[in-house]
PDB file of C-alpha atoms in Angstrom:
ATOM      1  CA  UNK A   1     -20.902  13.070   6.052  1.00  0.00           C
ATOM      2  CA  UNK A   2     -20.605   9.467   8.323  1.00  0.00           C
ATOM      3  CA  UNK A   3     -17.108   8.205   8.777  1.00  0.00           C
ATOM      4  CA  UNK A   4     -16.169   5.770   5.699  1.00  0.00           C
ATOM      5  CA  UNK A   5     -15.380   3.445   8.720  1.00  0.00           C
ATOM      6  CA  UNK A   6     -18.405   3.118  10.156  1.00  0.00           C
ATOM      7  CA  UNK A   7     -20.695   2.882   6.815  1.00  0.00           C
ATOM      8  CA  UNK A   8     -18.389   0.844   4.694  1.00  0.00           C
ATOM      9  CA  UNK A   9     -18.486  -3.299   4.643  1.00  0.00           C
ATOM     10  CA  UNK A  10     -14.543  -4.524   4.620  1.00  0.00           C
ATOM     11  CA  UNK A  11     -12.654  -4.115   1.337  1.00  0.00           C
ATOM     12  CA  UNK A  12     -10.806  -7.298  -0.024  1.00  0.00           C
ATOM     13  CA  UNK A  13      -7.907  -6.801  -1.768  1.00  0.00           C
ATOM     14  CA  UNK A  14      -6.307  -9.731  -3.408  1.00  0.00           C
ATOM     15  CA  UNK A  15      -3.142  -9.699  -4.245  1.00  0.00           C
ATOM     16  CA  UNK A  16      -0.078  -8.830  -2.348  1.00  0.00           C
ATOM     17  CA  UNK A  17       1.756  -7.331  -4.979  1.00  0.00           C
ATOM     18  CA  UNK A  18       3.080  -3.520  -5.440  1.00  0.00           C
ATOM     19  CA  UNK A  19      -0.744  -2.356  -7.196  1.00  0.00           C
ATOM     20  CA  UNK A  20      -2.339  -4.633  -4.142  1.00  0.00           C
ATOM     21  CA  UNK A  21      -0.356  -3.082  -1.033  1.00  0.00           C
ATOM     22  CA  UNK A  22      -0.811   0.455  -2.895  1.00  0.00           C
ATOM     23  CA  UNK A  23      -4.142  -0.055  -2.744  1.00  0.00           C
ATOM     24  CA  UNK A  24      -5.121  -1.963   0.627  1.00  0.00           C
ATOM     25  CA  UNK A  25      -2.831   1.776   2.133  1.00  0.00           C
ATOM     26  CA  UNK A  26      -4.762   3.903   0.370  1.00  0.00           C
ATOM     27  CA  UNK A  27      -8.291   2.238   1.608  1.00  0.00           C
ATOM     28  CA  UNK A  28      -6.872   2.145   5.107  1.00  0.00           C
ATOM     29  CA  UNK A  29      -5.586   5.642   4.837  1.00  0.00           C
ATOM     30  CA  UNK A  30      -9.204   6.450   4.610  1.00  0.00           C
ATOM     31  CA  UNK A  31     -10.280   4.359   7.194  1.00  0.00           C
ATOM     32  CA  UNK A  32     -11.779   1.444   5.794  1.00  0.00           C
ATOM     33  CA  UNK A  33     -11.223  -1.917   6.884  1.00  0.00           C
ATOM     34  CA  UNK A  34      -9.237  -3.850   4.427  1.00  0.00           C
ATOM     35  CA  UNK A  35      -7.905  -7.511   4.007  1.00  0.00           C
ATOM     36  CA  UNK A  36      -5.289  -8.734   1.970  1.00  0.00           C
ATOM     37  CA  UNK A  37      -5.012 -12.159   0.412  1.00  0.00           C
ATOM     38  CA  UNK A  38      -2.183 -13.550  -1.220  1.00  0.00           C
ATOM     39  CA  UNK A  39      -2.014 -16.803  -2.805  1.00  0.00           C
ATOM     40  CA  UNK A  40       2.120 -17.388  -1.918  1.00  0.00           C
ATOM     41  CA  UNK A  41       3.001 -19.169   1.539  1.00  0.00           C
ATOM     42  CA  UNK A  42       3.323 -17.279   4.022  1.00  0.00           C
ATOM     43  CA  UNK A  43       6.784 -18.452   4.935  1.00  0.00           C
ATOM     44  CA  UNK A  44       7.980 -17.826   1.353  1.00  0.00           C
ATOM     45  CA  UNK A  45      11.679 -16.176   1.120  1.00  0.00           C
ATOM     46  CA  UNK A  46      10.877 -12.952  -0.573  1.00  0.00           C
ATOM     47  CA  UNK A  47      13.766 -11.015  -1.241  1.00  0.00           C
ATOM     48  CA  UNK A  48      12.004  -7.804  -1.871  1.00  0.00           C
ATOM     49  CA  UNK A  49      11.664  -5.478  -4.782  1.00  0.00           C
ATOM     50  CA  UNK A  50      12.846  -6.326  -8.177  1.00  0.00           C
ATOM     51  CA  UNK A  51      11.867  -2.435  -8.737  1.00  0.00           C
ATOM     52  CA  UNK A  52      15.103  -0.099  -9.377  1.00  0.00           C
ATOM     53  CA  UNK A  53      13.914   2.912  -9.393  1.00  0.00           C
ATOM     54  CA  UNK A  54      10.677   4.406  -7.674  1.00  0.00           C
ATOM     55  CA  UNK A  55       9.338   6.772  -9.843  1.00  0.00           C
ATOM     56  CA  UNK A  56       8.586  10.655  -8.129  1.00  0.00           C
ATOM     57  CA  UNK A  57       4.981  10.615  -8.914  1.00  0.00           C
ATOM     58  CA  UNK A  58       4.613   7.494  -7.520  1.00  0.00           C
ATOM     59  CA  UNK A  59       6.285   8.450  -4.500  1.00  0.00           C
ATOM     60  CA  UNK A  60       3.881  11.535  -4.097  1.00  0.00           C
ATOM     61  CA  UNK A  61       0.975   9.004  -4.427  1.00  0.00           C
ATOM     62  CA  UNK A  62       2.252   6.779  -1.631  1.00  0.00           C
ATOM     63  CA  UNK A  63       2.229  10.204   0.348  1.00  0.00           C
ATOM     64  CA  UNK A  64      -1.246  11.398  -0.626  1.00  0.00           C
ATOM     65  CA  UNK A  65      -2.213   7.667   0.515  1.00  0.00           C
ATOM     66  CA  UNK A  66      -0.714   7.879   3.912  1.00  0.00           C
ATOM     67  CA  UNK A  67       1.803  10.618   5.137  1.00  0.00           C
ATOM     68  CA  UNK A  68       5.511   9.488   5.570  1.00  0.00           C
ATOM     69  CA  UNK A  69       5.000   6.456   3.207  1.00  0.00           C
ATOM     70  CA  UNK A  70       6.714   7.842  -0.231  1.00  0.00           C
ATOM     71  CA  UNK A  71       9.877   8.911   2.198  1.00  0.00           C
ATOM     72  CA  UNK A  72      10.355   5.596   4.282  1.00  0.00           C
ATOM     73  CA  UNK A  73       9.683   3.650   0.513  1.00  0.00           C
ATOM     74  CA  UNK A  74      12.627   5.727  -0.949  1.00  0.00           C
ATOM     75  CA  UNK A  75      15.177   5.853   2.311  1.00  0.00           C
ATOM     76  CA  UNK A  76      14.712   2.253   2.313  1.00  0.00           C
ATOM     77  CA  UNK A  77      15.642   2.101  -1.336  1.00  0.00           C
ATOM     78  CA  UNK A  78      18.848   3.824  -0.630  1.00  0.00           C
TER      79      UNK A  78
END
């Protein structure tokens, strides 16, 4: 089978939120060439996630997606 890389036309994503980012890693995890477009300024003050708790399965997805991502999203978190 051909790399997804090389066969695949870019993938937009828009939206810069947690379901966007999820899945712009995810496509680049698999080696497709992504773009992200958000519609906030770029020099916004974002003062990062409202989220409390990051659920386990989610943090196994985030692994599946790209290795080492579910454990740097929760040691950040604490």
């Amino acid at each position: 089978m051909a790399d997804p890389a090389e066969v695949a036309e870019p993938v937009l994503v828009v939206g810069a939120g947690p379901v966007g980012m999820t899945a712009a890693l995810a496509l680049r995890a698999r080696g497709l060439p992504v773009t992200v477009l958000e519609a906030g300024a770029k020099d916004r003050v974002r003062p990062g996630s409202r989220a409390l708790f990051v659920h386990r399965q989610s943090l196994r997805l985030l692994e599946r997606a790209r290795p080492g991502l579910g454990q740097r999203v929760a040691a950040y978190g604490t």
